[in-house]
XYZ file of C-alpha atoms in Angstrom:
125
model
C -1.891 7.015 17.596
C -2.121 4.993 14.394
C -4.040 1.730 14.371
C -3.458 -1.047 11.849
C -6.193 -3.460 10.778
C -6.285 -6.444 8.477
C -9.426 -7.845 6.839
C -9.467 -10.524 9.558
C -9.882 -7.998 12.370
C -13.294 -7.474 13.927
C -13.073 -3.687 13.550
C -11.706 -3.697 9.986
C -13.154 -0.579 8.269
C -14.407 -2.438 5.193
C -16.775 0.232 3.842
C -14.275 3.083 4.295
C -11.489 1.073 2.656
C -13.713 0.052 -0.238
C -14.819 3.639 -0.820
C -11.230 4.941 -0.768
C -10.116 2.110 -3.071
C -12.841 2.932 -5.601
C -11.934 6.633 -5.460
C -8.280 5.821 -6.215
C -8.691 2.828 -8.523
C -7.677 4.630 -11.717
C -4.524 5.979 -10.058
C -3.667 2.483 -8.833
C -3.938 1.097 -12.359
C -5.559 -1.937 -10.771
C -8.071 -4.040 -12.702
C -9.123 -5.924 -9.590
C -12.256 -5.482 -7.539
C -11.871 -4.409 -3.922
C -12.903 -7.876 -2.737
C -10.368 -9.374 -5.148
C -7.654 -7.228 -3.609
C -8.663 -8.317 -0.097
C -8.721 -11.971 -1.143
C -5.392 -12.016 -3.001
C -3.129 -9.673 -1.057
C -1.650 -8.972 2.334
C -3.814 -5.946 3.137
C -3.366 -3.333 5.869
C -5.727 -0.473 6.711
C -4.359 2.369 8.836
C -6.598 4.550 10.975
C -6.136 7.548 13.222
C -8.842 7.263 15.875
C -11.997 6.765 13.768
C -10.677 8.119 10.450
C -9.144 5.996 7.692
C -5.695 7.296 6.734
C -4.991 4.871 3.930
C -4.322 1.292 2.911
C -1.260 -0.644 1.843
C -1.320 -4.016 0.192
C 1.359 -6.473 -0.863
C 0.970 -9.040 -3.599
C 3.105 -11.556 -5.433
C 3.147 -11.688 -9.211
C 3.896 -14.667 -11.411
C 7.578 -13.676 -11.331
C 7.619 -14.728 -7.639
C 8.455 -11.228 -6.424
C 6.554 -9.161 -3.850
C 5.062 -5.831 -4.917
C 3.444 -3.062 -2.912
C 0.568 -0.771 -3.763
C -1.146 1.839 -1.616
C -3.836 4.470 -1.542
C -4.598 7.163 0.998
C -6.538 10.254 1.818
C -5.257 13.679 0.957
C -2.819 15.546 3.201
C -1.578 12.410 4.956
C 1.898 12.217 3.389
C 3.990 12.010 6.579
C 1.632 9.531 8.204
C 1.689 7.424 5.039
C 5.468 7.291 5.211
C 5.269 5.998 8.769
C 2.721 3.337 7.825
C 4.627 2.189 4.749
C 7.901 2.069 6.678
C 6.268 -0.069 9.371
C 4.716 -2.466 6.854
C 8.005 -2.877 4.968
C 9.449 -4.564 8.060
C 7.606 -7.703 6.976
C 9.730 -8.038 3.844
C 13.325 -8.429 2.808
C 12.767 -7.257 -0.771
C 9.791 -5.459 -2.326
C 9.080 -3.892 -5.704
C 6.772 -1.020 -6.610
C 5.523 0.225 -9.954
C 4.418 3.838 -10.230
C 4.240 6.786 -12.585
C 2.958 9.186 -9.924
C 5.271 11.794 -8.435
C 3.757 11.739 -4.942
C 4.118 7.952 -4.725
C 7.660 8.184 -6.064
C 8.566 10.722 -3.371
C 7.353 8.302 -0.681
C 9.267 5.411 -2.214
C 12.515 7.348 -2.494
C 12.255 8.625 1.090
C 11.983 5.017 2.256
C 14.984 3.817 0.281
C 13.444 2.380 -2.885
C 15.891 2.505 -5.806
C 15.048 2.912 -9.476
C 15.354 -0.354 -11.439
C 13.896 0.485 -14.851
C 11.060 2.487 -16.383
C 8.433 2.785 -13.589
C 9.849 -0.027 -11.435
C 11.476 0.546 -8.033
C 13.044 -1.866 -5.561
C 13.421 -1.871 -1.782
C 15.968 -4.086 -0.027
C 15.912 -4.274 3.740
C 19.312 -3.440 5.186
């Protein structure tokens, strides 16, 4: 069973999320601090029993559009798809920017379409 936590939950795995964020920060191309991400995004942490699977966060840029970013442990691809698909239910339209093939595979499997350069768009049907 997969459990979802937000930073407001009593059992939110703060230290595990922070560690995984720091390990993946360069891949995320994110200049934020972990606390900055928590403060300025809609953040979800996904766990399987006591182990952190990964995190997904949504944020709005100055263009008024919602974007998604995520990071996860290795060998959790199928579980990540499930978590991302679940979290997308909260949105009608979401954008993602990525240069990474593994992230692109996830996005395409969930119905994101190429817009331009490294930008992809999801529209809920």
